[in-house]
XYZ file of N, CA and C in Angstrom:
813
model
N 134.727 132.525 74.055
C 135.724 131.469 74.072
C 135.366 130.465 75.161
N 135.328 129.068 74.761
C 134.891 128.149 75.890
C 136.157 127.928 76.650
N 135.581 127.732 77.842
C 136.748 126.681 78.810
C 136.566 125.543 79.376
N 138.024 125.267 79.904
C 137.523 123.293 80.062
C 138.001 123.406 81.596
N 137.501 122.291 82.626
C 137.958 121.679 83.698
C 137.284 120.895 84.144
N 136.881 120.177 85.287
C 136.523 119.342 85.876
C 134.783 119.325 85.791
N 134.459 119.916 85.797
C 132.989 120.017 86.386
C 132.340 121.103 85.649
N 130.848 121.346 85.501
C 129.941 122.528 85.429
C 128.693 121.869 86.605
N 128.235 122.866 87.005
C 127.022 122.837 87.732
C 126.159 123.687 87.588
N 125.122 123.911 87.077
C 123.891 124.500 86.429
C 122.414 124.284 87.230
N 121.524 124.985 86.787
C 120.420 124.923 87.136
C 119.089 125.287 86.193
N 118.463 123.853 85.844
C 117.294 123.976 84.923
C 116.104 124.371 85.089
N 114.946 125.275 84.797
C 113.566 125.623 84.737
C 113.007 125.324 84.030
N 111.647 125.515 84.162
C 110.687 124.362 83.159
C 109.923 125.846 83.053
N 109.582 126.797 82.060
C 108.718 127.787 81.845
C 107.309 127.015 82.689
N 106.494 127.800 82.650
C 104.926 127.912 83.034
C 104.040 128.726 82.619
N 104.292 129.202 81.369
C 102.735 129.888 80.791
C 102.965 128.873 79.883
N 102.716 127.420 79.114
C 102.718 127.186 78.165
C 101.755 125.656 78.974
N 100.337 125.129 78.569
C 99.967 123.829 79.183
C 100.373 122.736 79.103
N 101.404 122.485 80.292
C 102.372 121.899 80.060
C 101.714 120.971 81.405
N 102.308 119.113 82.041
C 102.353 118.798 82.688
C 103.308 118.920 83.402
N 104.490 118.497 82.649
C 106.000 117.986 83.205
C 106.945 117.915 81.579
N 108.241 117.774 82.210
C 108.987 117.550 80.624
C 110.126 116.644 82.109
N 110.470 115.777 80.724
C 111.067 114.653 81.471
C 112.750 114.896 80.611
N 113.518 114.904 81.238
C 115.089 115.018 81.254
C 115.370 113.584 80.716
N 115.753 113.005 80.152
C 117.114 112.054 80.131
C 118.333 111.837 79.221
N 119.163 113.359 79.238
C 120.088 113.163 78.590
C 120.585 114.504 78.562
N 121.724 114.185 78.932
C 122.749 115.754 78.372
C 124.324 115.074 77.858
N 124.879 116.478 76.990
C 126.060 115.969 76.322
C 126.693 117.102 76.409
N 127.597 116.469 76.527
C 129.092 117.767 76.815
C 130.499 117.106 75.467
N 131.358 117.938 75.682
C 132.554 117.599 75.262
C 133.822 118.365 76.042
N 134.738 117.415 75.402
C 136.303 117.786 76.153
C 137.281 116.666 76.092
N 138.031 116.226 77.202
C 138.779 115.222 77.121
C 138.247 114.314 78.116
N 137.211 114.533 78.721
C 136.298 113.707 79.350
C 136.689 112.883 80.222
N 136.174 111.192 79.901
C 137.369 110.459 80.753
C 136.014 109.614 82.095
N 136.528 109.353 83.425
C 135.567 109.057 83.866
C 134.220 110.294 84.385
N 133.024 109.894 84.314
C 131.702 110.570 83.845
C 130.792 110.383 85.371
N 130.385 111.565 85.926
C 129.444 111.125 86.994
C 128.271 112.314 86.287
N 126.682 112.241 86.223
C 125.877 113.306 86.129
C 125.305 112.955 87.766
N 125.499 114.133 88.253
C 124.355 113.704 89.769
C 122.861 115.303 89.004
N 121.837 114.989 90.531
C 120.645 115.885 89.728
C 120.294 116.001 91.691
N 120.525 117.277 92.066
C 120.301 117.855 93.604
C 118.627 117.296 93.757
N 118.850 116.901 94.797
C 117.475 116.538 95.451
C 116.715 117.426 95.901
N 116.697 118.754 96.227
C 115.931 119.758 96.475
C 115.558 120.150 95.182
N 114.364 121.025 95.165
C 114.146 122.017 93.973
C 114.095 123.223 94.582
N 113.469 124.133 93.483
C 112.875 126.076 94.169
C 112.272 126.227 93.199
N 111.057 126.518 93.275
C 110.148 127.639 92.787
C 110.814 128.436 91.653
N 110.657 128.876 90.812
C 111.288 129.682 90.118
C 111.208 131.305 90.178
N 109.974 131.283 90.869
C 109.760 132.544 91.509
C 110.954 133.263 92.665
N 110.762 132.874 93.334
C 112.173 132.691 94.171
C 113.381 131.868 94.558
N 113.680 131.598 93.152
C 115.024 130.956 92.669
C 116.130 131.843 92.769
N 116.878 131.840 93.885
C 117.954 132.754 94.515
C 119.559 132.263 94.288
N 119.483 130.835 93.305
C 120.576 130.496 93.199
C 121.190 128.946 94.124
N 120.324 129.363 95.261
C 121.301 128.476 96.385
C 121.165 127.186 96.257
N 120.511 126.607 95.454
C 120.673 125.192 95.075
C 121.760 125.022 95.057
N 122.329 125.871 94.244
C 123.844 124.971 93.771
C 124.609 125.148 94.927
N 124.482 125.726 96.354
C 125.109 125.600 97.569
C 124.386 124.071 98.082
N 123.967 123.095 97.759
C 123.222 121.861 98.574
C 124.286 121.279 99.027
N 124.442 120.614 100.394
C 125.425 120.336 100.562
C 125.543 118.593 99.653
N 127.185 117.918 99.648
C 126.881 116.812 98.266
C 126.103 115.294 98.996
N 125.674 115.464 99.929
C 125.228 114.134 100.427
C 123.603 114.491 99.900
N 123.319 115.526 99.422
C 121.621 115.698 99.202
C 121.691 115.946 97.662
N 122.658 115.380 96.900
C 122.615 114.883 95.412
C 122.388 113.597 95.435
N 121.976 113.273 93.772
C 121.639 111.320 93.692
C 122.380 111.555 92.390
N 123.123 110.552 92.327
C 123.848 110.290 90.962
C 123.097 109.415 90.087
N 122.933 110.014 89.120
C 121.949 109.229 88.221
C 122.777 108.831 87.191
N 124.071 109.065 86.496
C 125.034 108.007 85.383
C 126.142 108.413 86.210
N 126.966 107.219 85.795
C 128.454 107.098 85.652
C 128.823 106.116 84.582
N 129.985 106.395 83.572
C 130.238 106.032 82.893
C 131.742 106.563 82.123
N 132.886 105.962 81.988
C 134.293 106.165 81.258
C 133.969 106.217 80.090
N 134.585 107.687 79.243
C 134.493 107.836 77.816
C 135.762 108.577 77.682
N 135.437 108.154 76.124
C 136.884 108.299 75.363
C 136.631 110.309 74.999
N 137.720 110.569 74.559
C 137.659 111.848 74.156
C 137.316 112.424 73.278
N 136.125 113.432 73.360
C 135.139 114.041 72.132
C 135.299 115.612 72.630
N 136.032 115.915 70.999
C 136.335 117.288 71.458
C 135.559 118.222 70.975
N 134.626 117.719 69.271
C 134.012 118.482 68.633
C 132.739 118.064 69.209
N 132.481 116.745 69.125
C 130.913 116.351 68.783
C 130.612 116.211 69.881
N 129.331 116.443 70.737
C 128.896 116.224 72.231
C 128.623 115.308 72.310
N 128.800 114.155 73.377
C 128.479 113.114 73.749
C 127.854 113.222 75.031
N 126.959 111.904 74.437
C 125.378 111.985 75.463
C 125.678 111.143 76.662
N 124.897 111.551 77.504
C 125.403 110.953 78.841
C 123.966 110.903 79.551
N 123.415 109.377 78.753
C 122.394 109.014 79.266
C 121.886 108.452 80.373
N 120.689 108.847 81.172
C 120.162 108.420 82.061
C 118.333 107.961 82.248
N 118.030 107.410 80.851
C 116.916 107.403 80.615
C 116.290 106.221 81.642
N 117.218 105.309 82.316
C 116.310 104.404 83.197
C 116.258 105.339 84.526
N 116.720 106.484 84.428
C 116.667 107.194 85.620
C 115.921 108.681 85.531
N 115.040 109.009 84.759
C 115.314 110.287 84.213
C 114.518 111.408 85.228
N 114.781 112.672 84.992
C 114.442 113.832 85.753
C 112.750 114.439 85.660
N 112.259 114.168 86.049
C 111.100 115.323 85.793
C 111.008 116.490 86.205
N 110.185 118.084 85.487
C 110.553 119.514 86.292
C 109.369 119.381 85.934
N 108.630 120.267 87.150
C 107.295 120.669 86.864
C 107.286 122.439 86.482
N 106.182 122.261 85.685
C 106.076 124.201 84.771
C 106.539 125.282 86.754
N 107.338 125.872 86.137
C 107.490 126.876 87.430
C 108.595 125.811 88.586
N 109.295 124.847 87.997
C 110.033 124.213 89.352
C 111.391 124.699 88.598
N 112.580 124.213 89.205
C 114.001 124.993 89.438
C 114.687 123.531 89.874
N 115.410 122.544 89.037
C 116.368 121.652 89.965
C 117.595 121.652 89.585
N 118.709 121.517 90.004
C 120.465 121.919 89.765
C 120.757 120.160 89.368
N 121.913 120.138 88.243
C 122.239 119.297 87.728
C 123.803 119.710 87.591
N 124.537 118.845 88.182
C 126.401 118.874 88.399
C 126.732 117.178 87.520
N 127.790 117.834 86.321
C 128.419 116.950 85.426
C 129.815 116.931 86.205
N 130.166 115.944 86.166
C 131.838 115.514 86.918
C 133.038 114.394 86.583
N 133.879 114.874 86.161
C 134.866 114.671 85.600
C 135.744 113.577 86.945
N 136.374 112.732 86.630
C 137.640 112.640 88.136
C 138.865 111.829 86.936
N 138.573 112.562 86.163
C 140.161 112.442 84.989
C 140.687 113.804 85.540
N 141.891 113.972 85.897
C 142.994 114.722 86.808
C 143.507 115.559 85.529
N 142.569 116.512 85.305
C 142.510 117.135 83.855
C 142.271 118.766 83.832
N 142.785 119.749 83.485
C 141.993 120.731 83.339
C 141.532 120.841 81.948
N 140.754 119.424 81.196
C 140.310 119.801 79.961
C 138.995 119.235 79.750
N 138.843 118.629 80.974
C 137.780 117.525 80.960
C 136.414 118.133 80.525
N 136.028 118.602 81.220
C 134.616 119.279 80.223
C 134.454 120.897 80.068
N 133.824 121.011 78.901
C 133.737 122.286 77.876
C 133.103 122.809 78.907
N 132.827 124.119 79.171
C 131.767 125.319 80.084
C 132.315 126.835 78.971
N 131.724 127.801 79.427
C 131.791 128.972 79.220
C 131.494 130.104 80.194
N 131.858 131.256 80.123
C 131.530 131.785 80.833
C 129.947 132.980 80.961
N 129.784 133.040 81.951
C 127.511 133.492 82.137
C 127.764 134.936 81.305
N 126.718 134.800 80.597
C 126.383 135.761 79.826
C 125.097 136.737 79.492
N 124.075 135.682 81.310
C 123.197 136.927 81.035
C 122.211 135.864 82.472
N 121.047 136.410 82.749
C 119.913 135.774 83.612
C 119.860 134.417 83.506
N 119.996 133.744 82.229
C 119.719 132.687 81.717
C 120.831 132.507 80.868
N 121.072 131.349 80.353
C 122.340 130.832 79.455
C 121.598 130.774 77.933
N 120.484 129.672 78.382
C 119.681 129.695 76.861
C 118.222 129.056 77.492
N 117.452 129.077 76.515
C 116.109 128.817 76.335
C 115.968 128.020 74.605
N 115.424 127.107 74.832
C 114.718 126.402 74.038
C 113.965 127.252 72.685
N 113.765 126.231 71.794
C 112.759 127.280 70.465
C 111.668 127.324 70.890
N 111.668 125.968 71.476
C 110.197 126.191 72.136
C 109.210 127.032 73.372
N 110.499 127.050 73.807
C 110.318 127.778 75.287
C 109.936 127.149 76.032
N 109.996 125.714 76.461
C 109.833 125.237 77.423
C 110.607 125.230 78.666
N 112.069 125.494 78.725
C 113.161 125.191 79.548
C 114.317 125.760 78.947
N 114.688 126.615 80.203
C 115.202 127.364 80.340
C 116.514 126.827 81.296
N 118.050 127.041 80.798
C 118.980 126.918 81.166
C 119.776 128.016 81.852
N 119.528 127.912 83.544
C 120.762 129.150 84.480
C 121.617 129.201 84.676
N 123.108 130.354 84.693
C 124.182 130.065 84.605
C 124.660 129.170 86.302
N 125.385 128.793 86.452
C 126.060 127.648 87.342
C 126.893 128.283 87.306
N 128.236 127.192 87.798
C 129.514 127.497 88.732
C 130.538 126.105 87.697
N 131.461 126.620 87.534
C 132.822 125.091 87.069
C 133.404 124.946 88.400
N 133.683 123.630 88.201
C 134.431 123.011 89.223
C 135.780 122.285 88.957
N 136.619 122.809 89.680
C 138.467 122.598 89.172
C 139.087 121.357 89.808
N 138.150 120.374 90.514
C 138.745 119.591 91.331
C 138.313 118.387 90.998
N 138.941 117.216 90.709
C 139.121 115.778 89.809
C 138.299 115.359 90.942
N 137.581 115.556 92.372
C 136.783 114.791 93.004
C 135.769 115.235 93.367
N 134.813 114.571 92.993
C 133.028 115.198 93.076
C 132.875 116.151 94.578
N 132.379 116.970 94.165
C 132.119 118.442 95.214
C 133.542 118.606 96.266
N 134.505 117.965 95.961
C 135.712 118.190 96.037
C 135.892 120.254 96.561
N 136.092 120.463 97.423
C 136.869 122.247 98.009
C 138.417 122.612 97.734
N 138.751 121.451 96.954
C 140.314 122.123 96.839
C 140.740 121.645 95.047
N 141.017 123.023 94.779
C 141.545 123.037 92.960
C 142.768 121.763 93.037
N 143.298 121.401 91.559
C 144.024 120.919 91.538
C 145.380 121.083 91.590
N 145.561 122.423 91.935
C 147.178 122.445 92.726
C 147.091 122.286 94.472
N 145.930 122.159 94.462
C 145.799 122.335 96.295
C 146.052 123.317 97.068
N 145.896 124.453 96.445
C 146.025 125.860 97.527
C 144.534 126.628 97.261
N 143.781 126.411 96.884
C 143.163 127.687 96.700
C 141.388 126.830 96.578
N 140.097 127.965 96.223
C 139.120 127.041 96.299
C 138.898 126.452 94.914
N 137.701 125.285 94.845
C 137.691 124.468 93.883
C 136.601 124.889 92.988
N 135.630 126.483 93.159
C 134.526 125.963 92.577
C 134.496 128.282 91.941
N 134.455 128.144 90.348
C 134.088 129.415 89.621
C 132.736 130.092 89.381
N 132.518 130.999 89.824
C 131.249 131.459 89.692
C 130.745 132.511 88.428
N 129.704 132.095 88.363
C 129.403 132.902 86.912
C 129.695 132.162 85.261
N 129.437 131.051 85.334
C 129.802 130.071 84.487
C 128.535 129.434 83.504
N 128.866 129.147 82.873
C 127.506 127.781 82.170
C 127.565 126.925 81.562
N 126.621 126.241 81.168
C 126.637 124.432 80.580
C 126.737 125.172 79.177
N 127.612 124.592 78.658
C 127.801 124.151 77.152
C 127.253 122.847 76.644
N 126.650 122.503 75.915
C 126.014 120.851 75.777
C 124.739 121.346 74.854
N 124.409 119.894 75.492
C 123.005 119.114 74.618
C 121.957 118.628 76.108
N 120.765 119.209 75.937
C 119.643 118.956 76.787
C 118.540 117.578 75.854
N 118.570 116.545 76.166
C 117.619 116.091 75.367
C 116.183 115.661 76.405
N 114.883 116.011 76.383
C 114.201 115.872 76.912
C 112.469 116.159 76.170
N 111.703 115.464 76.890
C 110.205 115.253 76.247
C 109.549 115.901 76.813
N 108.266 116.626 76.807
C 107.493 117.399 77.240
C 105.814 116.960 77.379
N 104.932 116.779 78.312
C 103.872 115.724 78.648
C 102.903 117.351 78.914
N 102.508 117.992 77.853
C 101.444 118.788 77.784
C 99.782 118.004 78.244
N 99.579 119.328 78.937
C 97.798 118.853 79.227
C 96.759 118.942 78.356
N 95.931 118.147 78.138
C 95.111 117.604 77.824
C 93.834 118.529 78.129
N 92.684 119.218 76.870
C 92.027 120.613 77.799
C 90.927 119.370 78.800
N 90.552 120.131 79.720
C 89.467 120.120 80.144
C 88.465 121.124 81.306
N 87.412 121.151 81.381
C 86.921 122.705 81.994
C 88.125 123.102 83.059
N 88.488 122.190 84.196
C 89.640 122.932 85.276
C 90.970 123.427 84.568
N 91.400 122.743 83.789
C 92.495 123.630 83.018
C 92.361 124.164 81.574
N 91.453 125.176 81.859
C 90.639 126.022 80.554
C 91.668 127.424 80.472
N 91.863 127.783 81.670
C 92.408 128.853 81.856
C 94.184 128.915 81.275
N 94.237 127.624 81.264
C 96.284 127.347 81.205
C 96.357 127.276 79.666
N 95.638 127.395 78.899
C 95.034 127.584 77.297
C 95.135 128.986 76.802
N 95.929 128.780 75.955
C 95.827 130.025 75.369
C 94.831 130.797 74.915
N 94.685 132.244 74.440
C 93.392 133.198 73.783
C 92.532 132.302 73.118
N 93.132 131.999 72.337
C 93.075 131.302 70.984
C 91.851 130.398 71.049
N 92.853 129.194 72.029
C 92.092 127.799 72.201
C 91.008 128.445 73.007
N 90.813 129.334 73.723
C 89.763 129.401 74.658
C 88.632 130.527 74.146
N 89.173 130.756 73.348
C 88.213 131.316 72.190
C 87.065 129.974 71.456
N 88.134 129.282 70.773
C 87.381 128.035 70.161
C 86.368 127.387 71.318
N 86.909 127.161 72.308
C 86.113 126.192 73.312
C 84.729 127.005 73.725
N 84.729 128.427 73.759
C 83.709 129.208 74.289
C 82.588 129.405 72.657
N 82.830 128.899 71.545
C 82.570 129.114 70.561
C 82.060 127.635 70.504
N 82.407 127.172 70.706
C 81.609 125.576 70.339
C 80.236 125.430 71.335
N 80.943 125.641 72.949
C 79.798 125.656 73.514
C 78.716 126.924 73.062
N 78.932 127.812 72.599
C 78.020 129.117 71.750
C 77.406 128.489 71.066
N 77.837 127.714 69.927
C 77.142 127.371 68.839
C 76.154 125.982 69.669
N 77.076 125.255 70.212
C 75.476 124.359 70.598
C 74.269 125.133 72.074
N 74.698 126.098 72.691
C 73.262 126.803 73.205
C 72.313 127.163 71.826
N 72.781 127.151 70.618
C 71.637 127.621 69.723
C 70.757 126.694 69.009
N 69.137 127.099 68.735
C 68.699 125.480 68.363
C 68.700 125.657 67.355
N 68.978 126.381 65.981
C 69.016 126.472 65.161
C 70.632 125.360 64.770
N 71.492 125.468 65.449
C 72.581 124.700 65.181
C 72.916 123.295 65.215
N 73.678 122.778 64.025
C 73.663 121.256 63.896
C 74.296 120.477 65.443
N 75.077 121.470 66.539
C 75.408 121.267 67.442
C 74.731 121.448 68.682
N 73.690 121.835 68.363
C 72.500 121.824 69.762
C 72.431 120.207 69.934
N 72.326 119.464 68.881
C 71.835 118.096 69.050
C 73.360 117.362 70.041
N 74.342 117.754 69.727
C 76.014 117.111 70.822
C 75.640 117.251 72.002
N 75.763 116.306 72.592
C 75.899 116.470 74.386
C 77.168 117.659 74.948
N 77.182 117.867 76.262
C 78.682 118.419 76.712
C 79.626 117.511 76.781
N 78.967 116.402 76.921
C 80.146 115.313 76.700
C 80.926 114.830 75.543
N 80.510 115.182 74.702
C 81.133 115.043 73.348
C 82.178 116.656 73.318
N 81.515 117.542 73.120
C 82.097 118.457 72.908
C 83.597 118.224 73.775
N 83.654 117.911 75.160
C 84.614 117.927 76.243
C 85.474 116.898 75.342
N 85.052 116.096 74.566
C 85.668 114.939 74.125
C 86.861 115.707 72.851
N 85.834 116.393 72.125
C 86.506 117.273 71.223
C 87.828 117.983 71.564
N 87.535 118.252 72.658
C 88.029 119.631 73.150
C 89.426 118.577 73.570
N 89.187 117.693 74.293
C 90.081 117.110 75.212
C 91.459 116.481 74.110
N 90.757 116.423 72.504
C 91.871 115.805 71.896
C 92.072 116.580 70.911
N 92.162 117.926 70.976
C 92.928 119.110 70.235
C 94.142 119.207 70.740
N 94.808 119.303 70.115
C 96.426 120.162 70.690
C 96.179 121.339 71.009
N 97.087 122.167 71.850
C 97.009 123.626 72.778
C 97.304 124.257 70.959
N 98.136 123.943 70.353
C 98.314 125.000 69.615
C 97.799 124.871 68.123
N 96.884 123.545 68.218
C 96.058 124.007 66.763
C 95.254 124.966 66.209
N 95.053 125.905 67.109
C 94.438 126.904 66.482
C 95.529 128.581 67.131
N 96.549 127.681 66.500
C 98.067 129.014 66.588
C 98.161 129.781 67.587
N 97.901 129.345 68.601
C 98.651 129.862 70.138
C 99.727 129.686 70.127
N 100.781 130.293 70.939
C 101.993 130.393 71.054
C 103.205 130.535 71.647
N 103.977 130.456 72.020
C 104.253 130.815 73.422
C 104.455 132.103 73.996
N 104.910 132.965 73.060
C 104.976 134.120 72.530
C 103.414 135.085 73.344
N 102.648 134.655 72.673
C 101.354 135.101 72.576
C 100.966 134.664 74.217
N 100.977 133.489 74.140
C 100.915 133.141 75.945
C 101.342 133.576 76.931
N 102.771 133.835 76.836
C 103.287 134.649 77.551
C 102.819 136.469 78.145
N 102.519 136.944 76.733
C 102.334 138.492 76.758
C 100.617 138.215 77.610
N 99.942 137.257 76.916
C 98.721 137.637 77.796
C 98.247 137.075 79.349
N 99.314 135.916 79.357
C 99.732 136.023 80.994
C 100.126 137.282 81.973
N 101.155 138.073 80.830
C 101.498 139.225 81.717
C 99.943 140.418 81.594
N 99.580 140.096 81.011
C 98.209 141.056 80.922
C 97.104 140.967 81.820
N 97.186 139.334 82.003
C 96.548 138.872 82.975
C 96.632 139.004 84.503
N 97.933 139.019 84.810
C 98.119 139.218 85.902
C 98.346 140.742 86.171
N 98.167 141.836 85.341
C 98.012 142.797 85.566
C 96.972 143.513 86.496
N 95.509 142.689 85.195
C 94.042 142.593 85.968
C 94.097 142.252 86.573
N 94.694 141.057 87.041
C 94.165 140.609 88.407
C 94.847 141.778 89.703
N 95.661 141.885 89.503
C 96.466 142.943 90.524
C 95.414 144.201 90.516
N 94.954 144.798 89.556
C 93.979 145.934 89.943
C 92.681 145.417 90.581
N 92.487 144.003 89.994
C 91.043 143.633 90.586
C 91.297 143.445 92.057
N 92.333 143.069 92.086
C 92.564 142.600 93.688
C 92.788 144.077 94.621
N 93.532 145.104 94.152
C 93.183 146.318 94.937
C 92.111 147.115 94.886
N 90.857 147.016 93.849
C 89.498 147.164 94.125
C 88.659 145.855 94.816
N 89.672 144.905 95.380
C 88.748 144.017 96.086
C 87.709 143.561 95.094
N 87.898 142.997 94.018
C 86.710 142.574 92.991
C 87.451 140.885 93.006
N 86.294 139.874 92.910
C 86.418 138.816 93.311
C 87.009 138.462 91.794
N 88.104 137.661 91.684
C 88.844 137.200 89.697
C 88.079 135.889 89.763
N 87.388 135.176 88.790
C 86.848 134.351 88.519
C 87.811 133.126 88.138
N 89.318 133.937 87.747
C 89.585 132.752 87.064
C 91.092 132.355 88.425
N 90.724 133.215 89.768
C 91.619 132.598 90.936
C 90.814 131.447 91.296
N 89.674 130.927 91.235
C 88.891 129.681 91.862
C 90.012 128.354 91.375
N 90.301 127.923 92.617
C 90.517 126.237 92.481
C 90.258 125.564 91.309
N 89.178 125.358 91.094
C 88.021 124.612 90.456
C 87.112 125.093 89.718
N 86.496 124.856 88.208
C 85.536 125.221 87.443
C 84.590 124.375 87.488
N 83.518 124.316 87.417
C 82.475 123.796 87.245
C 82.155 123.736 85.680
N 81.250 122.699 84.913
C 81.536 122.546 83.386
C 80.796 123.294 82.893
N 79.457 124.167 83.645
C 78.397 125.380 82.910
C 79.312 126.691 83.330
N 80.477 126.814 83.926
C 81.216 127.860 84.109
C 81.455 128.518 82.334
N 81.680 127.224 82.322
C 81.600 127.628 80.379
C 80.889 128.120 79.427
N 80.220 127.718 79.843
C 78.621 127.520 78.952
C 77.781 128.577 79.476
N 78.051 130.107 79.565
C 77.340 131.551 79.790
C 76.308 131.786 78.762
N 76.278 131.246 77.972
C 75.156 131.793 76.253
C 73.450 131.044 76.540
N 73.032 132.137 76.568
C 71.711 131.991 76.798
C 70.882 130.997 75.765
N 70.635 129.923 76.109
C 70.048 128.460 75.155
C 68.685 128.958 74.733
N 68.208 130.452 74.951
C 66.832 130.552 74.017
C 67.035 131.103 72.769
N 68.116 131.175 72.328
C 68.088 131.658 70.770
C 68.309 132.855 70.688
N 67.298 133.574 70.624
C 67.699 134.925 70.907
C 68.054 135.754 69.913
């Protein structure tokens, strides 16, 4: 069963096994009896690794209000509450808190619900991931006192009900981010450079520069990677690396930086 009052305050993640740059925010939609509209977006972030919550403790002078705007009352359909000349960027693995605010003297003003688990929701895609937040009972932005004035202003264990609308700016392969590629794709890429070490092949005659060219304007998931699939062999990955690292065995794929014959292991005499 949803509930309504003044405020929700939440906190968004951007996944990181998927080769992603950034995904850019500009727009969320709520409903209720609405009325006047502030979205602010906390100026700190966290890691998602050690994302402990306390964003949503920032104190309110280290928020930036990015819309304000008076709307009429939408009780079924969500209305968007755009900020596209302003919009948010999260980087894969960042954490930033976003507070919607009401100052219509309402306990109906915007829809929330109550937390129902680690996360509220996740995307089909899996890019971004929605954490439960806190409602807020008080008609004035980060306001400490409910609207009868005895008691505090802010519920814990809560979440955004709405509409996330936002774009996603995936990377582009090239040898340094070979590794952020799924099985799949990095199968293909180690297979192309295979086929041109051989001289028998119509691809001995391609430079590496072409191939890189190839490579650079595939999509991550044309050859059916997934996130799914990305995910599980991230966790596989970092398994190995955890044993390699307590036998002290050097991981090839912790280096900074690849070099472009890092790729290219297949012996060019035929063979």
């Amino acid at each position: 069963q949803d509930h309504t009052f003044c405020g929700i305050m939440f906190a968004l993640k951007c996944n990181d096994f998927l080769p992603i740059n950034s995904i850019v925010i500009h727009s969320l939609a709520v409903r209720g009896r609405l009325g006047p509209i502030t979205v602010w977006v906390c100026n700190r972030s966290s890691d998602a690794q050690s994302y402990d919550g306390s964003l949503l403790n920032t104190p309110a002078e280290e928020w930036t209000k990015i819309h304000e705007r008076t709307y009429r009352p939408s009780w079924r359909a969500y209305q968007a509450l755009d900020f596209q000349d302003t919009p948010v960027t999260l980087e894969p693995g960042q954490v930033k808190a976003f507070y919607i605010h009401s100052s219509l003297r309402s306990d109906e003003s915007i829809v929330y619900d109550n937390e129902r688990g680690i996360f509220s929701h996740q995307d089909k895609g899996e890019i971004l991931q929605i954490l439960p937040g806190r409602a807020h009972l008080s008609d004035i932005p980060f306001g400490n006192i409910n609207l009868w004035g005895w008691q505090g202003a802010w519920r814990l264990h809560r979440e955004f009900v709405g509409r996330i609308s936002f774009g996603a700016v995936y990377k582009l392969w090239n040898p340094q981010e070979h590794k952020k590629f799924g099985s799949k794709f990095q199968n293909l890429a180690l297979l192309l450079f295979a086929c041109q070490r051989r001289a028998e092949s119509p691809f001995s005659m391609v430079p590496d520069e072409v191939i890189f060219y190839i490579l650079n304007m595939c999509r991550w998931d044309w050859v059916n990677d997934c996130a799914s699939s990305m995910l599980k062999s991230r966790g596989l990955f970092k398994k190995q690396r955890g044993v390699m690292a307590k036998l002290q065995i050097p991981c090839l794929a912790d280096r900074e930086t690849w070099h472009q014959r890092d790729l290219c292991v297949i012996d060019s005499s035929g063979g």
